[in-house]
Coordinates of C-alpha atoms in Angstrom, one line a residue:
Chain J
M24 CA -124.3 -220.1 -106.5
P25 CA -127.6 -220.0 -108.5
I26 CA -130.7 -221.6 -106.9
P27 CA -131.3 -224.9 -108.6
R28 CA -134.4 -224.9 -110.8
P29 CA -134.3 -228.3 -112.2
V30 CA -138.0 -228.6 -113.2
D31 CA -138.3 -228.2 -117.0
S32 CA -141.4 -227.3 -118.9
T33 CA -142.4 -230.9 -119.6
L34 CA -142.3 -231.9 -115.9
H35 CA -144.1 -228.8 -114.9
G36 CA -146.8 -229.7 -117.3
V37 CA -147.1 -233.1 -115.7
V38 CA -147.5 -231.4 -112.4
D39 CA -150.1 -229.0 -113.8
Y40 CA -152.4 -231.7 -115.1
S41 CA -151.9 -234.0 -112.1
A42 CA -152.6 -231.2 -109.6
G43 CA -155.5 -229.8 -111.6
S44 CA -157.1 -233.2 -111.8
L45 CA -156.6 -233.9 -108.1
L46 CA -158.1 -230.6 -107.1
V47 CA -161.2 -231.1 -109.2
T48 CA -161.7 -234.7 -108.1
A49 CA -160.4 -236.2 -104.9
F50 CA -158.8 -233.3 -103.0
P51 CA -162.0 -231.7 -101.5
R52 CA -163.1 -235.0 -100.1
L53 CA -159.7 -235.8 -98.8
A54 CA -159.6 -232.4 -97.1
G55 CA -163.0 -232.9 -95.7
I56 CA -164.5 -229.8 -97.5
S57 CA -166.5 -231.6 -100.2
G58 CA -169.9 -229.8 -100.6
T59 CA -168.7 -226.6 -99.0
R60 CA -168.0 -223.3 -100.5
A61 CA -164.2 -223.9 -100.0
G62 CA -164.5 -227.2 -101.8
R63 CA -166.2 -225.5 -104.8
Q64 CA -163.6 -222.8 -104.9
I65 CA -160.8 -225.4 -105.0
R66 CA -162.5 -227.4 -107.7
L67 CA -162.9 -224.3 -109.8
A68 CA -159.2 -223.3 -109.2
G69 CA -158.1 -226.8 -110.4
A70 CA -160.3 -226.6 -113.5
I71 CA -159.0 -223.2 -114.4
H72 CA -155.4 -224.3 -113.9
A73 CA -155.8 -227.4 -116.0
G74 CA -157.7 -225.4 -118.6
Y75 CA -155.0 -222.8 -119.2
S76 CA -152.4 -225.5 -119.1
T77 CA -154.0 -227.0 -122.3
L78 CA -153.5 -223.6 -123.9
T79 CA -149.9 -223.2 -122.9
K80 CA -147.0 -223.2 -125.3
Y81 CA -145.0 -226.1 -123.8
P82 CA -144.6 -229.8 -124.7
L83 CA -147.8 -230.9 -123.0
G84 CA -150.0 -228.0 -124.2
I85 CA -152.7 -228.9 -126.7
V86 CA -153.2 -225.5 -128.3
K87 CA -149.9 -223.7 -127.9
L88 CA -151.0 -220.1 -127.2
I89 CA -149.8 -218.9 -123.8
P90 CA -146.1 -218.4 -123.5
Y91 CA -144.5 -220.5 -120.8
P92 CA -143.3 -217.5 -118.7
A93 CA -146.8 -216.1 -118.8
H94 CA -148.1 -219.5 -117.7
L95 CA -145.8 -219.4 -114.7
A96 CA -147.0 -215.9 -113.9
M97 CA -150.6 -217.1 -114.0
D98 CA -149.7 -220.0 -111.7
A99 CA -148.3 -217.5 -109.2
A100 CA -151.2 -215.1 -109.5
G101 CA -153.7 -217.9 -109.2
A102 CA -152.0 -219.3 -106.1
L103 CA -152.1 -216.0 -104.4
A104 CA -155.7 -215.4 -105.4
L105 CA -156.7 -218.8 -104.1
A106 CA -155.0 -218.0 -100.8
A107 CA -156.7 -214.6 -100.5
T108 CA -160.1 -215.9 -101.4
P109 CA -161.3 -217.1 -97.9
F110 CA -160.2 -213.7 -96.4
V111 CA -161.9 -211.6 -99.1
T112 CA -165.1 -213.5 -98.8
G113 CA -165.0 -213.7 -95.0
Q114 CA -165.5 -217.5 -95.0
Y115 CA -162.3 -217.9 -92.9
K116 CA -164.4 -217.0 -89.9
K117 CA -166.3 -220.3 -90.3
G118 CA -163.3 -222.3 -89.3
R119 CA -159.8 -223.5 -90.3
S120 CA -161.2 -225.9 -92.9
Q121 CA -162.4 -222.9 -94.9
W122 CA -159.0 -221.3 -95.3
V123 CA -156.1 -223.7 -94.5
P124 CA -156.5 -225.8 -97.7
H125 CA -156.3 -222.6 -99.8
V126 CA -153.2 -221.3 -98.1
A127 CA -151.6 -224.7 -98.1
L128 CA -152.2 -225.1 -101.9
C129 CA -150.8 -221.6 -102.4
L130 CA -147.6 -222.5 -100.6
V131 CA -147.3 -225.8 -102.6
E132 CA -147.8 -224.0 -105.9
L133 CA -145.2 -221.2 -105.0
S134 CA -142.7 -223.9 -104.0
A135 CA -143.2 -225.7 -107.3
L136 CA -142.7 -222.4 -109.1
A137 CA -139.5 -221.7 -107.1
V138 CA -137.9 -224.9 -108.6
S139 CA -139.3 -224.4 -112.1
D140 CA -136.9 -223.0 -114.7
P141 CA -138.7 -220.1 -116.5
T142 CA -136.8 -220.9 -119.7
G143 CA -138.3 -224.3 -119.7
R144 CA -135.0 -226.1 -120.0
G145 CA -134.6 -227.1 -116.4
D146 CA -131.3 -228.1 -114.8
F147 CA -128.3 -225.9 -114.1
H148 CA -127.2 -223.7 -116.9
G149 CA -123.6 -223.6 -118.1
D150 CA -121.8 -220.4 -119.0
V151 CA -122.4 -220.6 -122.7
D152 CA -120.8 -217.2 -123.3
A153 CA -117.6 -218.4 -121.7
V154 CA -117.6 -221.5 -123.9
R155 CA -118.3 -219.4 -126.9
Q156 CA -115.4 -217.0 -126.2
A157 CA -113.0 -219.8 -125.4
N158 CA -113.9 -221.9 -128.4
Q159 CA -110.9 -222.5 -130.6
E160 CA -113.2 -223.7 -133.4
S161 CA -115.9 -221.9 -135.4
P162 CA -119.2 -223.7 -135.5
Q163 CA -120.4 -221.7 -138.4
R164 CA -117.3 -222.7 -140.4
K165 CA -117.7 -226.3 -139.5
I166 CA -121.4 -226.5 -140.4
Y167 CA -121.8 -224.2 -143.4
D168 CA -118.4 -223.7 -145.1
G169 CA -115.9 -225.9 -146.9
P170 CA -116.2 -229.2 -148.7
R171 CA -118.0 -232.4 -147.7
A172 CA -116.2 -234.6 -145.2
V173 CA -117.2 -237.8 -146.9
T174 CA -116.5 -239.1 -150.4
P175 CA -119.2 -241.5 -151.7
V176 CA -118.1 -244.9 -153.0
A177 CA -117.4 -244.6 -156.7
Chain T
M12 CA -108.0 -256.7 -128.8
G13 CA -106.4 -253.6 -127.3
P14 CA -105.3 -250.2 -128.4
L15 CA -104.8 -249.2 -132.0
K16 CA -101.5 -247.5 -132.8
V17 CA -101.9 -244.5 -135.0
E18 CA -98.7 -244.2 -137.1
D19 CA -99.8 -241.9 -139.8
D20 CA -99.8 -238.1 -140.0
L21 CA -103.3 -237.7 -138.8
T22 CA -104.6 -235.1 -136.3
D23 CA -106.0 -236.2 -133.0
E24 CA -109.5 -235.2 -134.0
Q25 CA -109.4 -237.3 -137.2
V26 CA -108.8 -240.5 -135.2
L27 CA -110.5 -239.5 -131.9
F28 CA -113.9 -240.8 -132.8
L29 CA -112.7 -244.3 -133.9
S30 CA -113.1 -245.3 -130.2
D31 CA -116.9 -244.9 -130.2
I32 CA -119.2 -242.7 -132.2
F33 CA -117.7 -243.3 -135.7
P34 CA -117.9 -247.1 -135.5
T35 CA -121.3 -246.8 -133.8
G36 CA -122.7 -244.8 -136.7
Y37 CA -121.0 -247.0 -139.2
M38 CA -122.4 -250.1 -137.6
G39 CA -125.9 -248.6 -137.9
A40 CA -125.4 -248.2 -141.6
D41 CA -123.7 -251.6 -141.9
F42 CA -126.9 -253.2 -140.3
C43 CA -128.9 -251.8 -143.3
E44 CA -127.2 -254.2 -145.8
I45 CA -126.6 -251.4 -148.3
S46 CA -125.5 -252.7 -151.6
G47 CA -126.0 -249.6 -153.6
G48 CA -129.1 -247.4 -154.5
E49 CA -131.0 -247.7 -151.3
V50 CA -132.9 -244.9 -149.5
I51 CA -131.8 -244.7 -145.9
A52 CA -133.5 -242.6 -143.2
V53 CA -131.6 -241.6 -140.1
F54 CA -133.4 -240.5 -137.0
G55 CA -131.2 -238.0 -135.1
A56 CA -128.5 -235.7 -136.5
G57 CA -126.4 -235.6 -133.4
P58 CA -122.8 -236.8 -133.6
V59 CA -123.7 -240.5 -133.9
G60 CA -126.4 -239.7 -136.4
Q61 CA -123.9 -237.6 -138.5
F62 CA -121.6 -240.6 -138.7
A63 CA -124.5 -242.9 -139.5
I64 CA -125.4 -240.6 -142.4
A65 CA -121.8 -240.3 -143.6
S66 CA -121.4 -244.1 -143.3
A67 CA -124.6 -244.7 -145.4
V68 CA -123.1 -242.4 -148.0
L69 CA -119.8 -244.2 -147.9
L70 CA -121.5 -247.6 -148.3
G71 CA -123.3 -246.5 -151.4
A72 CA -126.8 -245.4 -150.4
E73 CA -128.5 -243.3 -153.2
R74 CA -130.4 -241.2 -150.8
V75 CA -129.9 -240.5 -147.1
I76 CA -132.6 -238.6 -145.3
A77 CA -131.6 -236.8 -142.1
I78 CA -134.2 -236.3 -139.4
D79 CA -133.9 -233.8 -136.5
Q80 CA -135.5 -230.7 -135.1
Y81 CA -132.4 -228.5 -135.1
D82 CA -131.8 -226.8 -138.4
Y83 CA -128.0 -226.4 -137.8
R84 CA -127.6 -230.1 -137.3
L85 CA -129.6 -230.8 -140.5
Q86 CA -127.4 -228.3 -142.4
M87 CA -124.3 -230.2 -141.1
A88 CA -125.8 -233.4 -142.3
V89 CA -126.3 -232.1 -145.8
N90 CA -123.1 -229.9 -146.1
K91 CA -120.6 -232.3 -144.4
A92 CA -122.1 -235.8 -143.9
G93 CA -123.7 -236.1 -147.4
A94 CA -127.4 -236.3 -146.6
T95 CA -129.5 -235.8 -149.6
D96 CA -132.8 -234.9 -147.9
I97 CA -133.8 -233.5 -144.5
V98 CA -136.9 -233.7 -142.3
N99 CA -137.2 -231.0 -139.6
F100 CA -139.9 -232.3 -137.2
G101 CA -139.8 -229.0 -135.4
E102 CA -141.8 -227.7 -138.3
D103 CA -144.0 -230.7 -138.9
A104 CA -144.2 -233.4 -136.3
D105 CA -145.5 -236.1 -138.5
I106 CA -142.2 -237.7 -139.5
V107 CA -143.8 -240.9 -140.9
E108 CA -145.9 -239.0 -143.3
Q109 CA -143.0 -236.9 -144.5
L110 CA -140.9 -239.9 -145.1
K111 CA -143.7 -241.5 -147.1
E112 CA -143.9 -238.4 -149.2
L113 CA -140.2 -238.3 -149.8
T114 CA -140.2 -242.0 -151.0
G115 CA -143.4 -241.9 -153.2
G116 CA -145.4 -243.6 -150.5
R117 CA -143.1 -246.6 -150.2
G118 CA -141.0 -245.7 -147.1
P119 CA -137.3 -245.9 -146.8
D120 CA -135.5 -249.2 -147.5
A121 CA -133.9 -249.0 -144.0
V122 CA -134.2 -246.7 -141.1
I123 CA -131.5 -246.0 -138.5
D124 CA -132.5 -245.0 -135.0
A125 CA -129.6 -242.9 -133.7
V126 CA -131.8 -241.3 -131.0
G127 CA -132.6 -243.9 -128.3
M128 CA -134.5 -243.6 -125.1
E129 CA -134.3 -239.8 -124.7
A130 CA -136.4 -239.0 -127.8
T131 CA -138.0 -235.6 -127.7
H132 CA -140.1 -235.5 -130.9
G133 CA -143.2 -237.2 -129.7
H134 CA -146.6 -236.0 -130.9
G135 CA -148.6 -234.2 -128.3
A136 CA -150.7 -236.9 -126.7
L137 CA -148.3 -239.8 -127.1
H138 CA -145.4 -237.6 -125.9
A139 CA -147.5 -236.6 -122.8
Y140 CA -148.3 -240.3 -122.2
D141 CA -144.6 -241.2 -122.3
R142 CA -143.6 -238.3 -120.1
V143 CA -146.3 -239.1 -117.5
K144 CA -145.3 -242.7 -117.4
Q145 CA -141.6 -241.8 -117.1
A146 CA -142.4 -239.4 -114.3
T147 CA -144.2 -242.2 -112.4
R148 CA -141.5 -244.7 -113.2
S149 CA -143.9 -246.9 -115.1
E150 CA -141.8 -246.6 -118.3
S151 CA -138.1 -246.1 -118.5
D152 CA -137.6 -245.3 -122.2
R153 CA -139.3 -242.9 -124.6
G154 CA -139.8 -244.8 -127.8
H155 CA -140.9 -242.1 -130.3
A156 CA -138.0 -242.6 -132.7
L157 CA -138.3 -246.4 -132.6
R158 CA -142.0 -246.4 -133.2
D159 CA -141.7 -244.0 -136.1
A160 CA -138.8 -245.9 -137.5
I161 CA -141.0 -249.1 -137.6
L162 CA -144.0 -247.3 -138.9
A163 CA -142.1 -245.5 -141.7
C164 CA -139.9 -248.3 -142.9
R165 CA -141.0 -250.0 -146.1
P166 CA -142.3 -253.6 -146.0
G167 CA -139.4 -256.0 -145.9
G168 CA -137.1 -253.3 -144.8
I169 CA -134.5 -253.1 -142.0
V170 CA -134.7 -251.1 -138.7
S171 CA -131.3 -250.5 -137.4
V172 CA -131.1 -249.4 -133.7
I173 CA -127.9 -247.8 -132.4
G174 CA -129.6 -245.3 -130.1
V175 CA -129.3 -246.5 -126.5
Y176 CA -132.3 -248.0 -124.7
G177 CA -132.2 -249.0 -121.1
G178 CA -135.5 -250.6 -120.0
L179 CA -139.0 -250.8 -121.2
V180 CA -140.9 -248.9 -123.8
D181 CA -144.6 -248.7 -124.1
K182 CA -146.8 -248.8 -127.2
F183 CA -144.4 -250.8 -129.4
P184 CA -146.0 -251.2 -132.9
S185 CA -145.8 -254.9 -133.0
G186 CA -148.5 -255.2 -135.6
A187 CA -146.6 -253.0 -138.1
F188 CA -143.3 -254.7 -137.2
M189 CA -144.7 -258.2 -137.9
N190 CA -147.1 -257.5 -140.8
K191 CA -144.5 -255.5 -142.7
G192 CA -141.9 -258.3 -142.3
L193 CA -139.3 -256.0 -140.9
T194 CA -135.9 -257.0 -139.7
L195 CA -134.7 -255.4 -136.5
K196 CA -131.0 -255.2 -135.8
A197 CA -129.6 -253.5 -132.7
G198 CA -126.8 -253.5 -130.3
Q199 CA -124.0 -251.7 -128.6
C200 CA -121.2 -251.1 -131.1
H201 CA -118.6 -253.9 -131.6
V202 CA -115.9 -251.3 -131.9
Q203 CA -113.0 -253.7 -132.4
R204 CA -114.9 -255.2 -135.4
Y205 CA -114.9 -251.8 -137.2
I206 CA -111.9 -249.8 -135.9
K207 CA -109.2 -251.0 -138.3
P208 CA -111.4 -250.9 -141.5
L209 CA -112.5 -247.4 -140.6
Y210 CA -108.9 -246.3 -139.8
E211 CA -108.0 -247.5 -143.3
R212 CA -110.9 -245.4 -144.8
I213 CA -109.6 -242.3 -142.9
K214 CA -106.1 -242.9 -144.2
R215 CA -107.4 -243.2 -147.8
G216 CA -109.1 -239.8 -147.4
E217 CA -112.6 -241.2 -147.8
I218 CA -113.9 -239.5 -144.7
D219 CA -112.6 -236.8 -142.3
P220 CA -114.3 -237.6 -138.9
S221 CA -113.3 -234.2 -137.4
F222 CA -116.2 -232.6 -139.3
V223 CA -118.4 -233.1 -136.2
V224 CA -116.2 -231.0 -133.9
T225 CA -117.8 -227.6 -133.4
H226 CA -116.3 -226.7 -130.1
R227 CA -112.8 -227.1 -128.7
V228 CA -112.1 -225.7 -125.2
G229 CA -109.9 -226.4 -122.2
L230 CA -110.6 -228.8 -119.5
D231 CA -111.5 -226.0 -117.1
L232 CA -114.7 -225.3 -119.1
A233 CA -115.8 -228.9 -119.1
P234 CA -119.0 -228.5 -117.1
D235 CA -120.1 -225.4 -119.1
A236 CA -119.2 -227.1 -122.3
Y237 CA -121.3 -230.1 -121.3
E238 CA -124.3 -227.8 -120.7
T239 CA -123.7 -226.2 -124.0
F240 CA -123.7 -229.6 -125.7
K241 CA -126.6 -230.9 -123.7
H242 CA -128.9 -227.9 -124.4
K243 CA -127.6 -227.6 -128.0
Q244 CA -126.5 -224.0 -127.5
D245 CA -124.2 -222.1 -129.9
E246 CA -124.8 -224.6 -132.7
C247 CA -123.0 -227.2 -130.7
V248 CA -122.6 -230.7 -132.2
K249 CA -119.5 -232.1 -130.6
V250 CA -117.1 -230.8 -128.0
V251 CA -113.5 -231.7 -127.7
L252 CA -111.7 -230.9 -124.5
K253 CA -108.0 -230.2 -124.8
P254 CA -105.8 -230.0 -121.7

């Protein structure tokens, strides 16, 4: 049985902008890291995330440049980079507040990606091929061939 | 009240849609008070929209403009339902402007909303606004089709709503609605009101409702067929399940 991935590209976009805004504004203060290096890193990550979301080719994108699957790949790469940052810079030695938020955000992002449909459609997918093979009608014939189905009033 | 006995030599698919979508589309056109020569715009070229288009043609509209984002549905509207013009908002999102251009700046005489609360054609910012409000349960319906219908309709015209709405829609263009003197007619279809007259039209050969059927499969493929229909795969317009 396929893993459900019900989040379509529109809902993913809602999460992108909401999360990006939250990270830039309230999150550092709520996490108690406002004014610290960790806080600045998370604000920057949120701004970058919201920024490339505006350039993504999905319903909530403003300039539709980045293909949606590429956007998802950037989400994953960004999440892993954010989680790795405290360990690369060595700031993790200054206490849990300097690495736990990064790792937590990474896990949340990866969880969101796990339920996001890369085709953008969301929801379970039916076996369209089985329907196509079993179809006793021809869509092409019904749409493109033959006469009109309605006779206008004389 | 009650069932209608089909006594004539008609196929199941010719009479199947008398129970819902054909009278629904017909009622949408009936609301437009077509007396001959009108320009009617129909938002949505799904099964109900196809019947609204065909019904407007049956009632004597001079031009019927089909609006959708799927080219195959627009082709069916022209080739089978009798639409005279099409607007593909997948290519140009400004439907109101396109309708104005098609009608010399005047706007259609009547507009049928056969889309309802699950409209998908919203322009970037307004669409995002509606989706965010829906996600936060602040708004239950997406009103793009209804808004554009009101904005596009000519002054003194009729907006006919057969698309289903369930709750609240934001940013309703009340100013345009009032100042253009529009008439809004809406409702769930009164099927019993239309079923016998439409049955007579089918018997006379004025319309073959089976034109919307693009897929016919067995009951065992019902879930997959529903997904095919829902996601508009394989040029699907209407699925009939046969045991």
